[in-house]
Amino acid sequence: MSSDATDREAADALRAGQLVILPTETVYGLAADAASPDAVAAIFEAKGRPRFNPLIAHVADAVEAERIGVFDDRARALAAAFWPGPLTLVVPVRDRDRVCDLARAGLDSVAIRVPGHRRARDVIAAFGGPVVAPSANRSGRPSPTTYADAVEETGSSAAAAIDGGDCAVGVESTVVSVLDGRVALLRPGAVTRAEIEALVGPVDTAGEGHRSPGRLTLHYAPDAPVRIEAMQALDGEILLGFGPGSGEARWSLSPTGDLREAAANLFRHLREADREHPVGIAVAPVPDHGLGEAINDRLRRAAGFVG
Ligand code: AMP
Ligand code: MG
């Protein structure tokens, strides 16, 4: 693997059908040419990801997005407000070749986003087409938010890797569908429900599963069992605290109770705690408003609760 590759080396690897570890502002991605069924198959293989779970096409700008998907007024408004940034829009597919069937899991819709991380956009622009880039972890595990964690997870499958520093956001993008005139929240994420509703009015919360294939019950999970809404650690557990009350906790998602900081720390702290092979990881309650909705979604799945 060529580590700390240049944009050009990364783009060349993508053109050759190889995989690239790509920093984004949400989590590190494992990237491939979205048009190439072989390259996309290599992603599913490297991650051990079930093939019914479609991938997000990452593009350099909204012009490229409109080449591959069909945007109505509300999809355009959301794109204009939040791109580049951590919002994924699921819209009807326009070009079935630029994002191949396997990448879309055979659906008539396509998930698209313009990442906020400059290196990601530069590599995609140098490559010249959409790139699928699911999180660079093996399927079911916590997402990598540092370069070292990404390389540890999937470096052996990548031809090149780019070190873009720690991920500023730390949780995955919000996934919103705009289909048949209806806006639905398929996955809570870094852009909050309130921010979306301020722009387009009330959104449906998907009956998950069928509307957003691939949202599995046990996901984002470290090796140690995760216990959520914990007031204190039991024998042999490591406690991840949140807020001023968590002074005795070994790690805190945010000592001051800041949800942005907690999101940025979430997967890193889960991984750090897991490295100590505790009996379990107990996580203090995190409020459910704003970014807390995404944090609690990830924590419930890490704990194996139905979403
Ligand atoms: P990730 O696992 O972070 O790569 O995110 C992909 C997410 O987007 C998964 O939750 C998918 O279910 C969702 N997704 C991707 N494409 C579609 C689509 N066409 N329709 C509905 N959800 C999609
Ligand atoms: Mg993932």
CSV table of N, CA, C and O in Angstrom, one decimal, residues 107-198:
chain,number,residue,atom,x,y,z
A,107,LEU,N,-31.1,-0.9,-7.0
A,107,LEU,CA,-32.3,0.0,-6.8
A,107,LEU,C,-32.4,1.0,-7.9
A,107,LEU,O,-31.4,1.2,-8.7
A,108,ASP,N,-33.6,1.6,-8.1
A,108,ASP,CA,-33.8,2.7,-9.0
A,108,ASP,C,-33.4,4.0,-8.5
A,108,ASP,O,-33.6,5.0,-9.1
A,109,SER,N,-32.9,4.0,-7.3
A,109,SER,CA,-32.5,5.3,-6.6
A,109,SER,C,-31.0,5.3,-6.4
A,109,SER,O,-30.4,4.2,-6.5
A,110,VAL,N,-30.4,6.4,-6.2
A,110,VAL,CA,-29.0,6.5,-5.9
A,110,VAL,C,-28.7,7.5,-4.8
A,110,VAL,O,-29.4,8.5,-4.6
A,111,ALA,N,-27.8,7.1,-3.9
A,111,ALA,CA,-27.4,7.9,-2.7
A,111,ALA,C,-26.2,8.7,-3.1
A,111,ALA,O,-25.2,8.2,-3.6
A,112,ILE,N,-26.3,10.1,-2.9
A,112,ILE,CA,-25.2,10.9,-3.4
A,112,ILE,C,-24.8,12.0,-2.3
A,112,ILE,O,-25.7,12.5,-1.6
A,113,ARG,N,-23.5,12.2,-2.2
A,113,ARG,CA,-23.1,13.4,-1.4
A,113,ARG,C,-21.8,14.0,-1.9
A,113,ARG,O,-21.0,13.3,-2.6
A,114,VAL,N,-21.6,15.3,-1.6
A,114,VAL,CA,-20.4,16.0,-1.9
A,114,VAL,C,-19.7,16.2,-0.5
A,114,VAL,O,-20.2,16.9,0.3
A,115,PRO,N,-18.6,15.5,-0.3
A,115,PRO,CA,-18.0,15.5,1.0
A,115,PRO,C,-17.4,16.9,1.3
A,115,PRO,O,-16.9,17.6,0.4
A,116,GLY,N,-17.3,17.2,2.6
A,116,GLY,CA,-16.8,18.5,3.1
A,116,GLY,C,-15.3,18.6,3.2
A,116,GLY,O,-14.7,19.6,3.2
A,117,HIS,N,-14.7,17.4,3.2
A,117,HIS,CA,-13.2,17.3,3.4
A,117,HIS,C,-12.5,17.7,2.0
A,117,HIS,O,-12.8,17.0,1.0
A,118,ARG,N,-11.7,18.7,2.0
A,118,ARG,CA,-11.1,19.1,0.8
A,118,ARG,C,-10.3,18.0,0.1
A,118,ARG,O,-10.4,17.9,-1.2
A,119,ARG,N,-9.5,17.2,0.8
A,119,ARG,CA,-8.7,16.2,0.1
A,119,ARG,C,-9.7,15.2,-0.6
A,119,ARG,O,-9.4,14.7,-1.7
A,120,ALA,N,-10.8,14.9,0.0
A,120,ALA,CA,-11.8,13.9,-0.6
A,120,ALA,C,-12.2,14.5,-1.9
A,120,ALA,O,-12.2,13.9,-3.0
A,121,ARG,N,-12.6,15.8,-1.9
A,121,ARG,CA,-13.1,16.4,-3.2
A,121,ARG,C,-12.0,16.5,-4.2
A,121,ARG,O,-12.2,16.3,-5.4
A,122,ASP,N,-10.8,16.8,-3.8
A,122,ASP,CA,-9.7,16.9,-4.7
A,122,ASP,C,-9.4,15.6,-5.4
A,122,ASP,O,-9.1,15.6,-6.6
A,123,VAL,N,-9.4,14.5,-4.6
A,123,VAL,CA,-9.1,13.2,-5.2
A,123,VAL,C,-10.3,12.8,-6.2
A,123,VAL,O,-10.0,12.4,-7.3
A,124,ILE,N,-11.5,13.1,-5.8
A,124,ILE,CA,-12.6,12.8,-6.7
A,124,ILE,C,-12.6,13.6,-7.9
A,124,ILE,O,-12.8,13.1,-9.0
A,125,ALA,N,-12.2,14.9,-7.8
A,125,ALA,CA,-12.1,15.7,-9.0
A,125,ALA,C,-10.9,15.3,-9.9
A,125,ALA,O,-11.1,15.2,-11.1
A,126,ALA,N,-9.8,14.9,-9.3
A,126,ALA,CA,-8.7,14.4,-10.1
A,126,ALA,C,-9.0,13.1,-10.8
A,126,ALA,O,-8.6,12.8,-11.9
A,127,PHE,N,-9.9,12.2,-10.1
A,127,PHE,CA,-10.3,11.0,-10.7
A,127,PHE,C,-11.3,11.3,-11.9
A,127,PHE,O,-11.3,10.6,-12.9
A,128,GLY,N,-12.2,12.2,-11.6
A,128,GLY,CA,-13.1,12.7,-12.7
A,128,GLY,C,-14.5,12.0,-12.8
A,128,GLY,O,-15.2,12.0,-13.8
A,129,GLY,N,-14.9,11.3,-11.7
A,129,GLY,CA,-16.2,10.7,-11.7
A,129,GLY,C,-16.6,10.3,-10.3
A,129,GLY,O,-15.8,10.5,-9.4
A,130,PRO,N,-17.8,9.7,-10.1
A,130,PRO,CA,-18.3,9.4,-8.8
A,130,PRO,C,-17.5,8.2,-8.2
A,130,PRO,O,-17.1,7.3,-8.9
A,131,VAL,N,-17.3,8.3,-6.9
A,131,VAL,CA,-16.5,7.3,-6.1
A,131,VAL,C,-17.4,6.8,-5.0
A,131,VAL,O,-18.0,7.6,-4.3
A,132,VAL,N,-17.6,5.5,-4.9
A,132,VAL,CA,-18.2,5.0,-3.7
A,132,VAL,C,-17.2,4.9,-2.6
A,132,VAL,O,-16.1,4.7,-2.8
A,133,ALA,N,-17.7,5.3,-1.4
A,133,ALA,CA,-16.7,5.3,-0.2
A,133,ALA,C,-17.4,5.0,1.1
A,133,ALA,O,-17.6,5.9,1.9
A,134,PRO,N,-17.8,3.8,1.3
A,134,PRO,CA,-18.3,3.4,2.6
A,134,PRO,C,-17.3,3.5,3.7
A,134,PRO,O,-16.1,3.6,3.3
A,135,SER,N,-17.6,3.5,4.9
A,135,SER,CA,-16.7,3.6,6.0
A,135,SER,C,-15.6,2.5,5.9
A,135,SER,O,-15.9,1.4,5.5
A,136,ALA,N,-14.4,2.9,6.2
A,136,ALA,CA,-13.2,2.0,5.9
A,136,ALA,C,-13.0,0.9,7.0
A,136,ALA,O,-11.9,0.6,7.3
A,137,ASN,N,-14.1,0.5,7.6
A,137,ASN,CA,-14.0,-0.6,8.6
A,137,ASN,C,-14.6,-1.9,8.0
A,137,ASN,O,-15.3,-1.9,7.0
A,138,ARG,N,-14.2,-3.0,8.6
A,138,ARG,CA,-14.9,-4.3,8.2
A,138,ARG,C,-16.3,-4.1,8.7
A,138,ARG,O,-16.6,-3.5,9.7
A,139,SER,N,-17.2,-4.7,7.9
A,139,SER,CA,-18.7,-4.5,8.1
A,139,SER,C,-19.1,-4.9,9.6
A,139,SER,O,-18.6,-5.9,10.1
A,140,GLY,N,-19.9,-4.0,10.2
A,140,GLY,CA,-20.4,-4.3,11.6
A,140,GLY,C,-19.5,-3.6,12.7
A,140,GLY,O,-20.0,-3.5,13.8
A,141,ARG,N,-18.3,-3.2,12.3
A,141,ARG,CA,-17.4,-2.6,13.4
A,141,ARG,C,-17.5,-1.1,13.5
A,141,ARG,O,-18.1,-0.5,12.6
A,142,PRO,N,-17.0,-0.5,14.5
A,142,PRO,CA,-17.0,0.9,14.6
A,142,PRO,C,-16.3,1.6,13.4
A,142,PRO,O,-15.2,1.0,13.0
A,143,SER,N,-16.8,2.7,13.0
A,143,SER,CA,-16.2,3.4,11.8
A,143,SER,C,-14.8,4.0,12.3
A,143,SER,O,-14.7,4.4,13.4
A,144,PRO,N,-13.8,4.0,11.4
A,144,PRO,CA,-12.5,4.6,11.7
A,144,PRO,C,-12.6,6.2,11.6
A,144,PRO,O,-13.1,6.7,10.5
A,145,THR,N,-12.2,6.9,12.6
A,145,THR,CA,-12.2,8.3,12.5
A,145,THR,C,-10.8,8.9,12.6
A,145,THR,O,-10.6,10.1,12.6
A,146,THR,N,-9.8,8.0,12.6
A,146,THR,CA,-8.4,8.4,12.5
A,146,THR,C,-7.7,7.6,11.4
A,146,THR,O,-8.2,6.5,11.0
A,147,TYR,N,-6.6,8.2,10.9
A,147,TYR,CA,-5.9,7.5,9.8
A,147,TYR,C,-5.4,6.1,10.2
A,147,TYR,O,-5.5,5.1,9.5
A,148,ALA,N,-4.9,6.1,11.5
A,148,ALA,CA,-4.3,4.8,12.0
A,148,ALA,C,-5.4,3.7,12.0
A,148,ALA,O,-5.2,2.6,11.7
A,149,ASP,N,-6.6,4.1,12.5
A,149,ASP,CA,-7.7,3.2,12.6
A,149,ASP,C,-8.1,2.7,11.3
A,149,ASP,O,-8.4,1.5,11.1
A,150,ALA,N,-8.2,3.6,10.3
A,150,ALA,CA,-8.6,3.2,8.9
A,150,ALA,C,-7.6,2.2,8.3
A,150,ALA,O,-8.0,1.2,7.8
A,151,VAL,N,-6.3,2.5,8.5
A,151,VAL,CA,-5.3,1.6,8.0
A,151,VAL,C,-5.3,0.2,8.7
A,151,VAL,O,-5.2,-0.8,8.0
A,152,GLU,N,-5.6,0.2,10.0
A,152,GLU,CA,-5.6,-1.0,10.7
A,152,GLU,C,-6.8,-1.8,10.2
A,152,GLU,O,-6.7,-3.1,10.1
A,153,GLU,N,-8.0,-1.2,9.9
A,153,GLU,CA,-9.2,-1.9,9.5
A,153,GLU,C,-9.0,-2.5,8.1
A,153,GLU,O,-9.3,-3.7,7.9
A,154,THR,N,-8.7,-1.7,7.1
A,154,THR,CA,-8.8,-2.1,5.7
A,154,THR,C,-7.6,-1.8,4.9
A,154,THR,O,-7.6,-1.9,3.7
A,155,GLY,N,-6.5,-1.4,5.5
A,155,GLY,CA,-5.3,-1.0,4.8
A,155,GLY,C,-4.8,-2.1,3.9
A,155,GLY,O,-4.2,-1.9,2.8
A,156,SER,N,-5.0,-3.4,4.3
A,156,SER,CA,-4.4,-4.5,3.6
A,156,SER,C,-5.2,-4.7,2.2
A,156,SER,O,-4.7,-5.3,1.3
A,157,SER,N,-6.4,-4.1,2.1
A,157,SER,CA,-7.1,-4.2,0.9
A,157,SER,C,-6.9,-3.0,0.0
A,157,SER,O,-7.4,-3.0,-1.2
A,158,ALA,N,-6.3,-1.9,0.5
A,158,ALA,CA,-6.1,-0.7,-0.3
A,158,ALA,C,-4.8,-0.6,-1.0
A,158,ALA,O,-3.8,-1.1,-0.5
A,159,ALA,N,-4.8,0.0,-2.2
A,159,ALA,CA,-3.6,0.2,-3.0
A,159,ALA,C,-2.9,1.5,-2.5
A,159,ALA,O,-1.7,1.7,-2.6
A,160,ALA,N,-3.7,2.4,-2.0
A,160,ALA,CA,-3.2,3.7,-1.6
A,160,ALA,C,-4.0,4.2,-0.4
A,160,ALA,O,-5.2,3.9,-0.3
A,161,ALA,N,-3.4,5.1,0.4
A,161,ALA,CA,-4.1,5.7,1.6
A,161,ALA,C,-3.7,7.1,1.7
A,161,ALA,O,-2.5,7.5,1.5
A,162,ILE,N,-4.7,8.0,2.1
A,162,ILE,CA,-4.4,9.4,2.3
A,162,ILE,C,-4.6,9.7,3.7
A,162,ILE,O,-5.7,9.4,4.3
A,163,ASP,N,-3.6,10.3,4.4
A,163,ASP,CA,-3.8,10.8,5.7
A,163,ASP,C,-4.4,12.2,5.7
A,163,ASP,O,-3.7,13.2,5.4
A,164,GLY,N,-5.6,12.3,6.1
A,164,GLY,CA,-6.3,13.6,6.2
A,164,GLY,C,-6.5,14.1,7.6
A,164,GLY,O,-7.4,15.0,7.8
A,165,GLY,N,-5.8,13.5,8.5
A,165,GLY,CA,-6.0,13.9,9.9
A,165,GLY,C,-7.2,13.3,10.5
A,165,GLY,O,-7.8,12.4,9.9
A,166,ASP,N,-7.5,13.7,11.8
A,166,ASP,CA,-8.7,13.1,12.4
A,166,ASP,C,-10.0,13.7,11.8
A,166,ASP,O,-10.0,14.9,11.4
A,167,CYS,N,-11.0,12.9,11.8
A,167,CYS,CA,-12.3,13.3,11.2
A,167,CYS,C,-13.0,14.3,12.1
A,167,CYS,O,-13.2,14.1,13.3
A,168,ALA,N,-13.3,15.5,11.5
A,168,ALA,CA,-13.8,16.6,12.4
A,168,ALA,C,-15.2,16.3,12.9
A,168,ALA,O,-15.5,16.6,14.0
A,169,VAL,N,-16.0,15.6,12.1
A,169,VAL,CA,-17.4,15.3,12.5
A,169,VAL,C,-17.5,14.0,13.4
A,169,VAL,O,-18.1,14.0,14.4
A,170,GLY,N,-17.0,12.9,12.8
A,170,GLY,CA,-16.9,11.7,13.6
A,170,GLY,C,-18.1,10.7,13.5
A,170,GLY,O,-17.9,9.6,14.0
A,171,VAL,N,-19.2,11.2,13.1
A,171,VAL,CA,-20.3,10.2,12.8
A,171,VAL,C,-20.7,10.3,11.3
A,171,VAL,O,-20.4,11.4,10.7
A,172,GLU,N,-21.3,9.3,10.8
A,172,GLU,CA,-21.6,9.2,9.3
A,172,GLU,C,-22.6,10.3,8.9
A,172,GLU,O,-23.3,10.9,9.8
A,173,SER,N,-22.7,10.5,7.6
A,173,SER,CA,-23.7,11.5,7.1
A,173,SER,C,-25.1,11.2,7.4
A,173,SER,O,-25.5,10.0,7.6
A,174,THR,N,-25.9,12.2,7.4
A,174,THR,CA,-27.4,12.0,7.5
A,174,THR,C,-27.9,11.6,6.1
A,174,THR,O,-27.4,12.1,5.1
A,175,VAL,N,-28.7,10.5,6.1
A,175,VAL,CA,-29.2,10.1,4.8
A,175,VAL,C,-30.7,10.5,4.7
A,175,VAL,O,-31.5,10.1,5.6
A,176,VAL,N,-31.0,11.3,3.7
A,176,VAL,CA,-32.4,11.8,3.5
A,176,VAL,C,-32.8,11.3,2.1
A,176,VAL,O,-32.1,11.6,1.1
A,177,SER,N,-34.0,10.7,1.9
A,177,SER,CA,-34.5,10.5,0.6
A,177,SER,C,-35.5,11.5,0.1
A,177,SER,O,-36.2,12.1,0.9
A,178,VAL,N,-35.4,11.9,-1.2
A,178,VAL,CA,-36.3,12.8,-1.8
A,178,VAL,C,-36.9,12.1,-3.0
A,178,VAL,O,-36.3,12.1,-4.1
A,179,LEU,N,-38.0,11.3,-2.8
A,179,LEU,CA,-38.5,10.4,-3.8
A,179,LEU,C,-40.0,10.6,-3.9
A,179,LEU,O,-40.7,10.8,-2.8
A,180,ASP,N,-40.6,10.7,-5.1
A,180,ASP,CA,-42.0,10.9,-5.3
A,180,ASP,C,-42.6,12.0,-4.5
A,180,ASP,O,-43.6,11.9,-3.9
A,181,GLY,N,-41.8,13.1,-4.4
A,181,GLY,CA,-42.3,14.3,-3.7
A,181,GLY,C,-42.3,14.2,-2.1
A,181,GLY,O,-42.8,15.0,-1.5
A,182,ARG,N,-41.7,13.1,-1.6
A,182,ARG,CA,-41.7,12.9,-0.1
A,182,ARG,C,-40.2,12.9,0.4
A,182,ARG,O,-39.4,12.4,-0.2
A,183,VAL,N,-40.1,13.6,1.5
A,183,VAL,CA,-38.7,13.7,2.1
A,183,VAL,C,-38.7,12.8,3.3
A,183,VAL,O,-39.6,12.9,4.2
A,184,ALA,N,-37.8,11.9,3.4
A,184,ALA,CA,-37.7,11.0,4.6
A,184,ALA,C,-36.3,10.9,5.1
A,184,ALA,O,-35.3,10.9,4.4
A,185,LEU,N,-36.2,10.9,6.5
A,185,LEU,CA,-34.9,10.7,7.1
A,185,LEU,C,-34.7,9.2,7.3
A,185,LEU,O,-35.4,8.5,8.0
A,186,LEU,N,-33.7,8.7,6.5
A,186,LEU,CA,-33.4,7.3,6.5
A,186,LEU,C,-32.3,6.9,7.6
A,186,LEU,O,-32.3,5.8,8.1
A,187,ARG,N,-31.4,7.9,7.9
A,187,ARG,CA,-30.4,7.6,8.9
A,187,ARG,C,-30.1,9.0,9.5
A,187,ARG,O,-29.6,9.9,8.8
A,188,PRO,N,-30.2,9.1,10.9
A,188,PRO,CA,-29.8,10.3,11.5
A,188,PRO,C,-28.3,10.5,11.4
A,188,PRO,O,-27.5,9.4,11.4
A,189,GLY,N,-27.8,11.7,11.3
A,189,GLY,CA,-26.3,11.9,11.1
A,189,GLY,C,-25.9,13.2,11.5
A,189,GLY,O,-26.6,13.9,12.3
A,190,ALA,N,-24.8,13.7,10.9
A,190,ALA,CA,-24.2,14.9,11.3
A,190,ALA,C,-25.0,16.2,11.1
A,190,ALA,O,-25.0,17.1,11.9
A,191,VAL,N,-25.8,16.2,10.0
A,191,VAL,CA,-26.8,17.3,9.8
A,191,VAL,C,-28.1,16.9,10.6
A,191,VAL,O,-28.6,15.8,10.4
A,192,THR,N,-28.5,17.8,11.5
A,192,THR,CA,-29.6,17.3,12.4
A,192,THR,C,-31.0,17.4,11.7
A,192,THR,O,-31.2,18.1,10.7
A,193,ARG,N,-31.9,16.7,12.3
A,193,ARG,CA,-33.3,16.7,11.8
A,193,ARG,C,-33.8,18.1,11.8
A,193,ARG,O,-34.5,18.5,10.8
A,194,ALA,N,-33.6,18.9,12.8
A,194,ALA,CA,-34.1,20.3,12.9
A,194,ALA,C,-33.5,21.1,11.8
A,194,ALA,O,-34.2,21.9,11.2
A,195,GLU,N,-32.3,20.9,11.4
A,195,GLU,CA,-31.7,21.7,10.3
A,195,GLU,C,-32.4,21.4,9.0
A,195,GLU,O,-32.6,22.2,8.2
A,196,ILE,N,-32.7,20.1,8.8
A,196,ILE,CA,-33.4,19.7,7.6
A,196,ILE,C,-34.8,20.2,7.6
A,196,ILE,O,-35.3,20.8,6.6
A,197,GLU,N,-35.5,20.1,8.7
A,197,GLU,CA,-36.9,20.5,8.7
A,197,GLU,C,-37.1,22.0,8.6
A,197,GLU,O,-38.1,22.5,8.1
A,198,ALA,N,-36.1,22.7,9.1
A,198,ALA,CA,-36.1,24.2,8.9
A,198,ALA,C,-36.2,24.6,7.4
A,198,ALA,O,-36.7,25.6,7.1
